[in-house]
mmCIF file of C-alpha atoms in Angstrom:
data_model
loop_
_atom_site.group_PDB
_atom_site.id
_atom_site.type_symbol
_atom_site.label_atom_id
_atom_site.label_comp_id
_atom_site.label_asym_id
_atom_site.label_seq_id
_atom_site.Cartn_x
_atom_site.Cartn_y
_atom_site.Cartn_z
ATOM 1 C CA MET G 1440 -24.478 9.808 -17.115
ATOM 2 C CA LYS G 1441 -21.876 7.142 -16.577
ATOM 3 C CA PHE G 1442 -19.276 6.510 -13.942
ATOM 4 C CA TYR G 1443 -16.087 4.732 -14.950
ATOM 5 C CA VAL G 1444 -15.358 1.851 -12.603
ATOM 6 C CA ILE G 1445 -12.887 -1.004 -12.749
ATOM 7 C CA ASN G 1446 -13.977 -4.307 -14.151
ATOM 8 C CA PRO G 1447 -11.731 -6.706 -12.374
ATOM 9 C CA THR G 1448 -10.853 -10.173 -13.551
ATOM 10 C CA TYR G 1449 -8.893 -12.604 -11.616
ATOM 11 C CA GLN G 1450 -6.883 -15.717 -12.204
ATOM 12 C CA SER G 1451 -8.695 -18.746 -10.785
ATOM 13 C CA ARG G 1452 -6.783 -21.662 -9.301
ATOM 14 C CA GLY G 1453 -7.326 -23.573 -12.506
ATOM 15 C CA GLY G 1454 -5.658 -20.845 -14.542
ATOM 16 C CA GLU G 1455 -8.804 -19.532 -16.282
ATOM 17 C CA LYS G 1456 -9.463 -15.813 -16.174
ATOM 18 C CA GLN G 1457 -12.880 -15.079 -14.728
ATOM 19 C CA SER G 1458 -14.771 -11.778 -14.746
ATOM 20 C CA LEU G 1459 -16.427 -10.274 -11.763
ATOM 21 C CA SER G 1460 -19.876 -8.843 -12.631
ATOM 22 C CA LYS G 1461 -21.018 -5.790 -10.834
ATOM 23 C CA ALA G 1462 -23.248 -7.845 -8.541
ATOM 24 C CA ARG G 1463 -20.482 -10.352 -7.819
ATOM 25 C CA LEU G 1464 -18.010 -7.506 -7.360
ATOM 26 C CA LYS G 1465 -20.239 -6.036 -4.681
ATOM 27 C CA SER G 1466 -20.603 -9.333 -2.859
ATOM 28 C CA PHE G 1467 -16.910 -10.088 -3.326
ATOM 29 C CA SER G 1468 -15.961 -6.743 -1.754
ATOM 30 C CA LEU G 1469 -18.238 -7.410 1.189
ATOM 31 C CA ALA G 1470 -16.927 -10.952 1.520
ATOM 32 C CA THR G 1471 -13.342 -9.844 1.530
ATOM 33 C CA ALA G 1472 -14.068 -7.031 4.028
ATOM 34 C CA THR G 1473 -15.776 -9.501 6.325
ATOM 35 C CA ALA G 1474 -13.062 -12.160 5.944
ATOM 36 C CA ILE G 1475 -10.263 -9.610 6.545
ATOM 37 C CA GLY G 1476 -12.147 -7.855 9.330
ATOM 38 C CA CYS G 1477 -12.070 -4.155 10.203
ATOM 39 C CA ILE G 1478 -8.709 -2.747 9.398
ATOM 40 C CA SER G 1479 -7.388 -0.628 12.229
ATOM 41 C CA ILE G 1480 -4.306 1.521 12.552
ATOM 42 C CA ALA G 1481 -1.283 -0.655 12.793
ATOM 43 C CA SER G 1482 2.235 0.781 12.650
ATOM 44 C CA SER G 1483 5.635 0.852 14.193
ATOM 45 C CA ALA G 1484 6.035 2.729 17.452
ATOM 46 C CA THR G 1485 7.442 5.816 15.665
ATOM 47 C CA ALA G 1486 4.949 6.020 12.737
ATOM 48 C CA ALA G 1487 2.596 8.905 12.257
ATOM 49 C CA SER G 1488 -1.108 8.305 12.793
ATOM 50 C CA PHE G 1489 -4.280 10.044 11.706
ATOM 51 C CA SER G 1490 -7.651 10.608 13.103
ATOM 52 C CA PHE G 1491 -11.009 11.501 11.463
ATOM 53 C CA SER G 1492 -11.652 15.250 11.375
ATOM 54 C CA PHE G 1493 -14.750 15.898 9.341
ATOM 55 C CA ALA G 1494 -16.594 14.816 6.217
ATOM 56 C CA PHE G 1495 -18.736 16.619 3.645
ATOM 57 C CA GLY G 1496 -21.031 15.667 0.799
ATOM 58 C CA SER G 1497 -23.964 13.278 0.207
ATOM 59 C CA PHE G 1498 -25.384 11.546 -2.821
ATOM 60 C CA GLY G 1499 -27.062 13.841 -5.310
ATOM 61 C CA SER G 1500 -26.566 16.577 -7.917
ATOM 62 C CA GLY G 1501 -27.060 19.716 -5.845
ATOM 63 C CA ASN G 1502 -24.333 22.013 -4.727
ATOM 64 C CA GLY G 1503 -22.077 20.194 -2.289
ATOM 65 C CA GLN G 1504 -23.504 16.842 -3.256
ATOM 66 C CA PHE G 1505 -21.663 14.086 -5.211
ATOM 67 C CA SER G 1506 -22.194 11.183 -7.515
ATOM 68 C CA PHE G 1507 -19.030 9.115 -7.297
ATOM 69 C CA PRO G 1508 -16.370 11.751 -6.544
ATOM 70 C CA ILE G 1509 -13.000 10.679 -7.884
ATOM 71 C CA GLY G 1510 -10.053 13.029 -8.052
ATOM 72 C CA ILE G 1511 -9.224 15.583 -5.398
ATOM 73 C CA ALA G 1512 -6.722 18.411 -5.011
ATOM 74 C CA VAL G 1513 -6.004 21.093 -2.413
ATOM 75 C CA GLY G 1514 -4.865 24.507 -3.546
ATOM 76 C CA SER G 1515 -2.261 26.692 -1.823
ATOM 77 C CA GLY G 1516 -5.062 28.759 -0.245
ATOM 78 C CA GLY G 1517 -6.717 25.727 1.246
ATOM 79 C CA ASN G 1518 -9.598 25.387 -1.230
ATOM 80 C CA ILE G 1519 -10.568 21.835 -2.043
ATOM 81 C CA TYR G 1520 -11.238 20.720 -5.665
ATOM 82 C CA VAL G 1521 -13.224 17.608 -6.417
ATOM 83 C CA ALA G 1522 -13.855 15.830 -9.751
ATOM 84 C CA ASP G 1523 -17.576 14.934 -9.304
ATOM 85 C CA SER G 1524 -17.477 12.211 -11.912
ATOM 86 C CA ASN G 1525 -21.091 11.105 -12.535
ATOM 87 C CA ASN G 1526 -22.294 14.730 -12.237
ATOM 88 C CA ASN G 1527 -19.715 15.643 -14.905
ATOM 89 C CA ARG G 1528 -18.458 18.678 -13.121
ATOM 90 C CA VAL G 1529 -15.853 20.022 -10.737
ATOM 91 C CA GLN G 1530 -16.803 21.417 -7.305
ATOM 92 C CA VAL G 1531 -14.809 23.770 -5.275
ATOM 93 C CA PHE G 1532 -15.040 23.981 -1.465
ATOM 94 C CA ASN G 1533 -13.297 26.056 1.165
ATOM 95 C CA ASP G 1534 -11.026 24.432 3.755
ATOM 96 C CA ARG G 1535 -14.057 23.642 5.938
ATOM 97 C CA GLY G 1536 -15.867 21.790 3.120
ATOM 98 C CA VAL G 1537 -18.379 24.518 2.419
ATOM 99 C CA SER G 1538 -19.384 24.738 -1.263
ATOM 100 C CA GLN G 1539 -17.950 27.700 -3.085
ATOM 101 C CA SER G 1540 -18.551 27.128 -6.820
ATOM 102 C CA THR G 1541 -19.009 24.562 -9.483
ATOM 103 C CA PHE G 1542 -18.189 24.294 -13.195
ATOM 104 C CA GLY G 1543 -18.736 21.862 -16.012
ATOM 105 C CA SER G 1544 -21.613 19.953 -17.512
ATOM 106 C CA PHE G 1545 -22.257 16.769 -19.515
ATOM 107 C CA GLY G 1546 -20.885 16.976 -23.109
ATOM 108 C CA SER G 1547 -17.768 17.133 -25.315
ATOM 109 C CA GLY G 1548 -17.483 20.857 -25.770
ATOM 110 C CA ASN G 1549 -14.961 23.077 -24.163
ATOM 111 C CA GLY G 1550 -15.637 23.167 -20.477
ATOM 112 C CA GLN G 1551 -17.859 20.121 -20.648
ATOM 113 C CA PHE G 1552 -17.001 16.701 -19.302
ATOM 114 C CA LEU G 1553 -17.624 12.988 -19.794
ATOM 115 C CA ASP G 1554 -16.456 11.352 -16.492
ATOM 116 C CA PRO G 1555 -13.868 13.739 -15.142
ATOM 117 C CA SER G 1556 -11.454 11.678 -13.073
ATOM 118 C CA GLY G 1557 -8.222 13.334 -12.074
ATOM 119 C CA ILE G 1558 -7.634 16.945 -10.943
ATOM 120 C CA ALA G 1559 -4.552 18.987 -10.109
ATOM 121 C CA VAL G 1560 -3.969 22.594 -9.287
ATOM 122 C CA ASP G 1561 -0.740 24.373 -10.281
ATOM 123 C CA SER G 1562 1.149 27.090 -8.451
ATOM 124 C CA GLY G 1563 -0.752 29.801 -10.383
ATOM 125 C CA GLY G 1564 -4.166 28.363 -9.345
ATOM 126 C CA ASN G 1565 -4.966 26.911 -12.756
ATOM 127 C CA ILE G 1566 -7.068 23.720 -12.505
ATOM 128 C CA HIS G 1567 -6.171 20.731 -14.696
ATOM 129 C CA VAL G 1568 -8.803 17.967 -15.166
ATOM 130 C CA THR G 1569 -8.571 14.599 -16.957
ATOM 131 C CA ASP G 1570 -11.746 14.337 -18.962
ATOM 132 C CA ALA G 1571 -11.529 10.511 -19.158
ATOM 133 C CA GLY G 1572 -14.553 9.755 -21.438
ATOM 134 C CA ASN G 1573 -13.476 12.488 -23.933
ATOM 135 C CA ASN G 1574 -9.824 11.316 -23.892
ATOM 136 C CA ARG G 1575 -8.394 14.716 -23.164
ATOM 137 C CA VAL G 1576 -7.129 17.092 -20.507
ATOM 138 C CA GLN G 1577 -8.917 20.473 -19.904
ATOM 139 C CA VAL G 1578 -7.341 23.428 -18.145
ATOM 140 C CA PHE G 1579 -9.329 26.152 -16.354
ATOM 141 C CA ASN G 1580 -8.241 29.341 -14.552
ATOM 142 C CA SER G 1581 -8.717 29.736 -10.820
ATOM 143 C CA SER G 1582 -12.307 30.920 -11.344
ATOM 144 C CA GLY G 1583 -13.212 27.789 -13.342
ATOM 145 C CA VAL G 1584 -13.161 29.528 -16.761
ATOM 146 C CA PHE G 1585 -12.036 27.252 -19.658
ATOM 147 C CA GLN G 1586 -8.555 28.040 -20.929
ATOM 148 C CA SER G 1587 -7.347 25.203 -23.110
ATOM 149 C CA THR G 1588 -7.490 21.480 -23.883
ATOM 150 C CA PHE G 1589 -5.186 18.873 -25.265
ATOM 151 C CA GLY G 1590 -5.374 15.223 -26.228
ATOM 152 C CA SER G 1591 -7.590 13.008 -28.356
ATOM 153 C CA SER G 1592 -8.416 9.359 -28.601
ATOM 154 C CA GLY G 1593 -5.628 7.060 -29.669
ATOM 155 C CA SER G 1594 -2.280 5.546 -28.850
ATOM 156 C CA GLY G 1595 0.067 8.052 -30.384
ATOM 157 C CA ASN G 1596 2.118 10.688 -28.590
ATOM 158 C CA GLY G 1597 -0.291 13.122 -26.944
ATOM 159 C CA GLN G 1598 -3.265 10.812 -27.387
ATOM 160 C CA PHE G 1599 -5.090 8.937 -24.669
ATOM 161 C CA GLN G 1600 -7.172 5.930 -23.936
ATOM 162 C CA SER G 1601 -8.895 6.790 -20.628
ATOM 163 C CA PRO G 1602 -6.616 9.377 -19.051
ATOM 164 C CA TYR G 1603 -7.067 9.232 -15.319
ATOM 165 C CA GLY G 1604 -4.512 10.656 -12.895
ATOM 166 C CA ILE G 1605 -2.886 13.984 -13.296
ATOM 167 C CA ALA G 1606 -0.123 15.888 -11.491
ATOM 168 C CA VAL G 1607 1.689 19.153 -12.047
ATOM 169 C CA ASP G 1608 5.250 19.784 -10.960
ATOM 170 C CA SER G 1609 6.816 23.000 -9.652
ATOM 171 C CA GLY G 1610 7.810 23.956 -13.214
ATOM 172 C CA GLY G 1611 4.248 23.561 -14.506
ATOM 173 C CA ASN G 1612 4.939 20.323 -16.444
ATOM 174 C CA ILE G 1613 1.907 18.089 -16.573
ATOM 175 C CA TYR G 1614 1.983 14.263 -15.949
ATOM 176 C CA VAL G 1615 -1.001 12.072 -17.018
ATOM 177 C CA THR G 1616 -1.620 8.407 -16.486
ATOM 178 C CA ASP G 1617 -2.981 6.892 -19.721
ATOM 179 C CA ILE G 1618 -4.733 3.820 -18.379
ATOM 180 C CA SER G 1619 -5.506 1.695 -21.338
ATOM 181 C CA ASN G 1620 -2.283 2.571 -23.069
ATOM 182 C CA HIS G 1621 -0.440 1.507 -19.879
ATOM 183 C CA ARG G 1622 1.906 4.510 -19.761
ATOM 184 C CA VAL G 1623 2.505 7.947 -18.380
ATOM 185 C CA GLN G 1624 2.684 10.924 -20.692
ATOM 186 C CA VAL G 1625 4.440 14.193 -19.847
ATOM 187 C CA PHE G 1626 3.488 17.634 -21.329
ATOM 188 C CA ASP G 1627 4.873 21.097 -20.943
ATOM 189 C CA PRO G 1628 2.815 23.827 -19.221
ATOM 190 C CA SER G 1629 1.133 24.581 -22.579
ATOM 191 C CA GLY G 1630 0.044 21.005 -23.050
ATOM 192 C CA VAL G 1631 2.664 20.177 -25.727
ATOM 193 C CA PHE G 1632 3.793 16.509 -25.572
ATOM 194 C CA GLN G 1633 7.275 16.050 -24.195
ATOM 195 C CA SER G 1634 7.884 12.433 -23.384
ATOM 196 C CA THR G 1635 6.313 9.139 -22.340
ATOM 197 C CA PHE G 1636 7.383 6.137 -20.299
ATOM 198 C CA GLY G 1637 5.898 2.761 -19.552
ATOM 199 C CA THR G 1638 4.711 -0.204 -21.592
ATOM 200 C CA PRO G 1639 2.127 -2.940 -20.790
ATOM 201 C CA GLY G 1640 3.493 -5.559 -18.380
ATOM 202 C CA SER G 1641 4.417 -6.302 -14.836
ATOM 203 C CA GLY G 1642 8.167 -5.725 -14.947
ATOM 204 C CA ASN G 1643 9.999 -2.754 -13.527
ATOM 205 C CA GLY G 1644 8.870 0.410 -15.364
ATOM 206 C CA GLN G 1645 5.884 -1.381 -16.908
ATOM 207 C CA PHE G 1646 2.275 -0.802 -16.069
ATOM 208 C CA LEU G 1647 -1.018 -2.583 -15.931
ATOM 209 C CA ASP G 1648 -3.703 0.137 -15.809
ATOM 210 C CA PRO G 1649 -1.818 3.016 -14.026
ATOM 211 C CA THR G 1650 -4.183 5.400 -12.231
ATOM 212 C CA GLY G 1651 -3.053 7.781 -9.509
ATOM 213 C CA ILE G 1652 0.065 9.888 -9.944
ATOM 214 C CA ALA G 1653 2.000 12.341 -7.829
ATOM 215 C CA VAL G 1654 5.199 14.368 -8.173
ATOM 216 C CA ASP G 1655 7.299 15.379 -5.171
ATOM 217 C CA SER G 1656 9.302 18.572 -4.676
ATOM 218 C CA GLY G 1657 12.384 16.951 -6.214
ATOM 219 C CA GLY G 1658 10.503 15.932 -9.384
ATOM 220 C CA ASN G 1659 10.260 12.245 -8.596
ATOM 221 C CA ILE G 1660 7.227 10.615 -10.002
ATOM 222 C CA TYR G 1661 4.972 8.194 -8.075
ATOM 223 C CA VAL G 1662 2.469 5.975 -9.876
ATOM 224 C CA ALA G 1663 -0.257 3.731 -8.616
ATOM 225 C CA ASP G 1664 0.194 0.657 -10.858
ATOM 226 C CA THR G 1665 -3.290 -0.453 -10.145
ATOM 227 C CA SER G 1666 -3.671 -3.955 -11.708
ATOM 228 C CA SER G 1667 -0.199 -4.881 -10.496
ATOM 229 C CA SER G 1668 -1.253 -3.834 -6.936
ATOM 230 C CA ARG G 1669 1.928 -1.819 -6.394
ATOM 231 C CA VAL G 1670 3.462 1.642 -6.498
ATOM 232 C CA GLN G 1671 6.305 2.459 -8.853
ATOM 233 C CA VAL G 1672 8.687 5.394 -8.379
ATOM 234 C CA PHE G 1673 10.580 7.123 -11.185
ATOM 235 C CA ASN G 1674 13.144 9.901 -11.303
ATOM 236 C CA PRO G 1675 12.302 13.234 -13.014
ATOM 237 C CA SER G 1676 13.349 11.744 -16.400
ATOM 238 C CA GLY G 1677 10.929 8.809 -16.057
ATOM 239 C CA VAL G 1678 13.650 6.275 -15.250
ATOM 240 C CA PHE G 1679 12.486 3.509 -12.882
ATOM 241 C CA GLN G 1680 13.910 3.745 -9.362
ATOM 242 C CA PHE G 1681 12.016 1.238 -7.160
ATOM 243 C CA ALA G 1682 8.639 -0.336 -6.557
ATOM 244 C CA PHE G 1683 6.776 -1.486 -3.388
ATOM 245 C CA GLY G 1684 3.560 -3.450 -2.686
ATOM 246 C CA SER G 1685 2.009 -6.678 -3.861
ATOM 247 C CA PHE G 1686 -1.489 -8.075 -4.035
ATOM 248 C CA GLY G 1687 -3.043 -8.744 -0.652
ATOM 249 C CA SER G 1688 -4.518 -7.207 2.456
ATOM 250 C CA GLY G 1689 -1.531 -7.170 4.808
ATOM 251 C CA ASN G 1690 0.373 -4.104 5.769
ATOM 252 C CA GLY G 1691 2.196 -2.759 2.709
ATOM 253 C CA GLN G 1692 0.002 -4.851 0.367
ATOM 254 C CA PHE G 1693 -2.658 -3.528 -1.969
ATOM 255 C CA PHE G 1694 -5.960 -4.523 -3.535
ATOM 256 C CA LEU G 1695 -6.322 -2.155 -6.586
ATOM 257 C CA PRO G 1696 -4.723 1.026 -5.312
ATOM 258 C CA TYR G 1697 -6.057 4.039 -7.179
ATOM 259 C CA GLY G 1698 -4.976 7.304 -5.503
ATOM 260 C CA ILE G 1699 -1.548 8.484 -4.403
ATOM 261 C CA ALA G 1700 -0.136 11.658 -2.857
ATOM 262 C CA VAL G 1701 3.212 12.766 -1.414
ATOM 263 C CA GLY G 1702 3.557 14.989 1.584
ATOM 264 C CA SER G 1703 6.025 17.784 2.106
ATOM 265 C CA GLY G 1704 8.140 15.518 4.270
ATOM 266 C CA GLY G 1705 8.247 12.854 1.588
ATOM 267 C CA ASN G 1706 5.738 10.353 3.065
ATOM 268 C CA ILE G 1707 3.684 8.547 0.513
ATOM 269 C CA TYR G 1708 -0.065 8.219 0.927
ATOM 270 C CA VAL G 1709 -1.927 5.533 -0.964
ATOM 271 C CA ALA G 1710 -5.672 5.039 -1.357
ATOM 272 C CA ASP G 1711 -5.854 1.253 -1.221
ATOM 273 C CA THR G 1712 -9.250 1.271 -2.861
ATOM 274 C CA PHE G 1713 -10.615 -2.258 -2.566
ATOM 275 C CA ASN G 1714 -9.037 -2.778 0.868
ATOM 276 C CA ASN G 1715 -11.065 0.329 1.897
ATOM 277 C CA ARG G 1716 -8.173 2.003 3.675
ATOM 278 C CA VAL G 1717 -5.331 4.460 3.268
ATOM 279 C CA GLN G 1718 -1.725 3.310 3.790
ATOM 280 C CA VAL G 1719 1.206 5.517 4.673
ATOM 281 C CA PHE G 1720 4.792 4.823 3.573
ATOM 282 C CA ASP G 1721 8.061 6.562 4.192
ATOM 283 C CA PRO G 1722 10.030 8.034 1.255
ATOM 284 C CA SER G 1723 11.730 4.690 0.675
ATOM 285 C CA GLY G 1724 8.375 2.854 0.420
ATOM 286 C CA VAL G 1725 8.549 1.293 3.891
ATOM 287 C CA PHE G 1726 5.168 0.809 5.514
ATOM 288 C CA GLN G 1727 4.354 3.195 8.338
ATOM 289 C CA SER G 1728 0.702 3.036 9.225
ATOM 290 C CA THR G 1729 -2.827 2.533 7.890
ATOM 291 C CA PHE G 1730 -6.360 3.813 8.632
ATOM 292 C CA GLY G 1731 -9.811 3.063 7.537
ATOM 293 C CA SER G 1732 -12.067 -0.009 7.188
ATOM 294 C CA PHE G 1733 -15.164 -0.934 5.132
ATOM 295 C CA GLY G 1734 -18.336 0.918 6.077
ATOM 296 C CA THR G 1735 -20.256 4.167 6.057
ATOM 297 C CA GLY G 1736 -19.272 5.561 9.437
ATOM 298 C CA ASN G 1737 -16.793 8.332 10.130
ATOM 299 C CA GLY G 1738 -13.337 7.109 9.160
ATOM 300 C CA GLN G 1739 -14.703 4.174 7.143
ATOM 301 C CA PHE G 1740 -14.628 3.852 3.404
ATOM 302 C CA ASN G 1741 -16.469 2.370 0.402
ATOM 303 C CA ASN G 1742 -13.870 2.590 -2.328
ATOM 304 C CA PRO G 1743 -11.562 5.446 -1.406
ATOM 305 C CA THR G 1744 -10.283 6.662 -4.706
ATOM 306 C CA GLY G 1745 -8.581 10.082 -4.737
ATOM 307 C CA ILE G 1746 -6.213 11.403 -2.082
ATOM 308 C CA ALA G 1747 -4.478 14.743 -1.415
ATOM 309 C CA VAL G 1748 -2.322 16.237 1.279
ATOM 310 C CA GLY G 1749 -3.036 19.785 2.449
ATOM 311 C CA SER G 1750 -1.441 22.280 4.832
ATOM 312 C CA GLY G 1751 -0.635 20.961 8.196
ATOM 313 C CA GLY G 1752 -0.483 17.432 6.842
ATOM 314 C CA ASN G 1753 -4.243 16.934 6.622
ATOM 315 C CA ILE G 1754 -5.298 14.049 4.383
ATOM 316 C CA TYR G 1755 -8.293 14.471 2.063
ATOM 317 C CA VAL G 1756 -9.930 11.373 0.593
ATOM 318 C CA THR G 1757 -12.716 10.970 -1.873
ATOM 319 C CA ASP G 1758 -14.921 8.139 -0.530
ATOM 320 C CA ALA G 1759 -16.364 7.426 -3.968
ATOM 321 C CA SER G 1760 -19.131 4.877 -3.254
ATOM 322 C CA ASN G 1761 -20.196 6.806 -0.122
ATOM 323 C CA HIS G 1762 -20.423 9.937 -2.227
ATOM 324 C CA ARG G 1763 -18.440 12.133 0.140
ATOM 325 C CA VAL G 1764 -15.029 13.514 1.051
ATOM 326 C CA GLN G 1765 -13.399 12.709 4.320
ATOM 327 C CA VAL G 1766 -10.634 14.692 6.005
ATOM 328 C CA PHE G 1767 -8.101 13.304 8.449
ATOM 329 C CA SER G 1768 -5.650 15.115 10.675
ATOM 330 C CA PRO G 1769 -2.317 13.948 11.985
ATOM 331 C CA THR G 1770 -2.424 13.064 15.639
ATOM 332 C CA SER G 1771 0.192 14.257 18.139
ATOM 333 C CA GLN G 1772 0.931 10.786 19.410
ATOM 334 C CA PRO G 1773 1.526 7.651 17.304
ATOM 335 C CA PRO G 1774 -0.866 4.743 17.838
ATOM 336 C CA VAL G 1775 -0.042 2.156 20.446
ATOM 337 C CA SER G 1776 0.612 -1.167 18.648
ATOM 338 C CA THR G 1777 2.962 -4.012 18.318
ATOM 339 C CA PRO G 1778 5.833 -3.183 15.940
ATOM 340 C CA GLU G 1779 5.641 -4.892 12.578
ATOM 341 C CA PRO G 1780 8.194 -7.586 11.812
ATOM 342 C CA SER G 1781 10.862 -6.741 9.297
ATOM 343 C CA GLY G 1782 9.140 -8.863 6.589
ATOM 344 C CA ILE G 1783 5.617 -8.045 5.398
ATOM 345 C CA ILE G 1784 3.102 -10.693 6.256
ATOM 346 C CA GLY G 1785 -0.237 -10.460 4.512
ATOM 347 C CA LEU G 1786 -3.402 -12.374 3.775
ATOM 348 C CA GLY G 1787 -3.624 -13.423 0.077
ATOM 349 C CA ILE G 1788 -7.033 -13.320 -1.544
ATOM 350 C CA LEU G 1789 -8.202 -15.625 -4.359
ATOM 351 C CA GLY G 1790 -4.804 -17.243 -4.564
ATOM 352 C CA GLY G 1791 -3.837 -15.523 -7.821
ATOM 353 C CA GLY G 1792 -3.064 -12.239 -9.461
ATOM 354 C CA LEU G 1793 -5.888 -9.727 -9.980
ATOM 355 C CA VAL G 1794 -5.817 -7.676 -13.181
ATOM 356 C CA VAL G 1795 -8.043 -4.860 -14.467
ATOM 357 C CA ARG G 1796 -8.205 -5.082 -18.202
ATOM 358 C CA ARG G 1797 -10.092 -1.905 -18.916
ATOM 359 C CA LEU G 1798 -12.484 0.620 -17.450
ATOM 360 C CA ALA G 1799 -16.111 -0.358 -17.831
ATOM 361 C CA LYS G 1800 -19.028 2.051 -17.683
ATOM 362 C CA ARG G 1801 -21.671 1.626 -14.992
ATOM 363 C CA GLY G 1802 -25.087 2.332 -16.465
#
């Protein structure tokens, strides 16, 4: 069983693209975490803050255990749905993180998975899963019974090359990030192709390996443009509105952001995966606060990947390489800190742009 992970390359000072092997990537992540230091909550005096509430899961294949959990969603009843990628299944938990059920197995048949990545639950309780290795989306009812599938391998309308993130709007329309085709595709509730937006590139409305996606109550679309280390926002028609973020480790900067979610108040939550933190922004993309650092303790991360917002403003994060889910609750008082200056000041790493050319399989 394989887990899809990024295979970063970066631009060296001499201009030559260099690849980071898995071993070098691990040491690079540790080195950057050490150089940057533990990232603590830092925000303006009025920004919301979050505290660790509880965690669940450990490494393994039993019920309630994970092998690189990726996507996460929270249903209207509070149940938590996790794409357990290397175990090729979906697990369902109650609001306290107690295992309820599981469905899926390794394979390419209906109801089987090859590296499930993204997950979304619609208003009727139907569960939508991006089956990345099979280049399709599968839909299940609220009991985890297979209902339908759409998509195949390719670059045409309705085809995918590593579908990753998925979101469903209030009308049931389905939005999928198509990583290696560098675009977002939109489908109706039956999985019939409707439209697409995005082309390869770093300009406004272009993507380099888009991953996480979210849709707010007004139909606006938020995309984690991973290899460009930014978030792009589009109107309901897929027309570019604005972007925020750049490569780095400062407040408001990103190092390969994967997950994104939008709260009921419009705040934007981003899993800043290789900075091992979550960042919070207001609806205009202005930095508010951050929490998390590299590690295995409560509130620490090793590649936070998926993120969801539940009732009461709780934040749910898949801590992929720690094989667990962590839950954070909003605190009543904002953190005490020095207000950020109007300009974002951050620490650049490697001195050049980081790009992810494709998903590689970890064997």
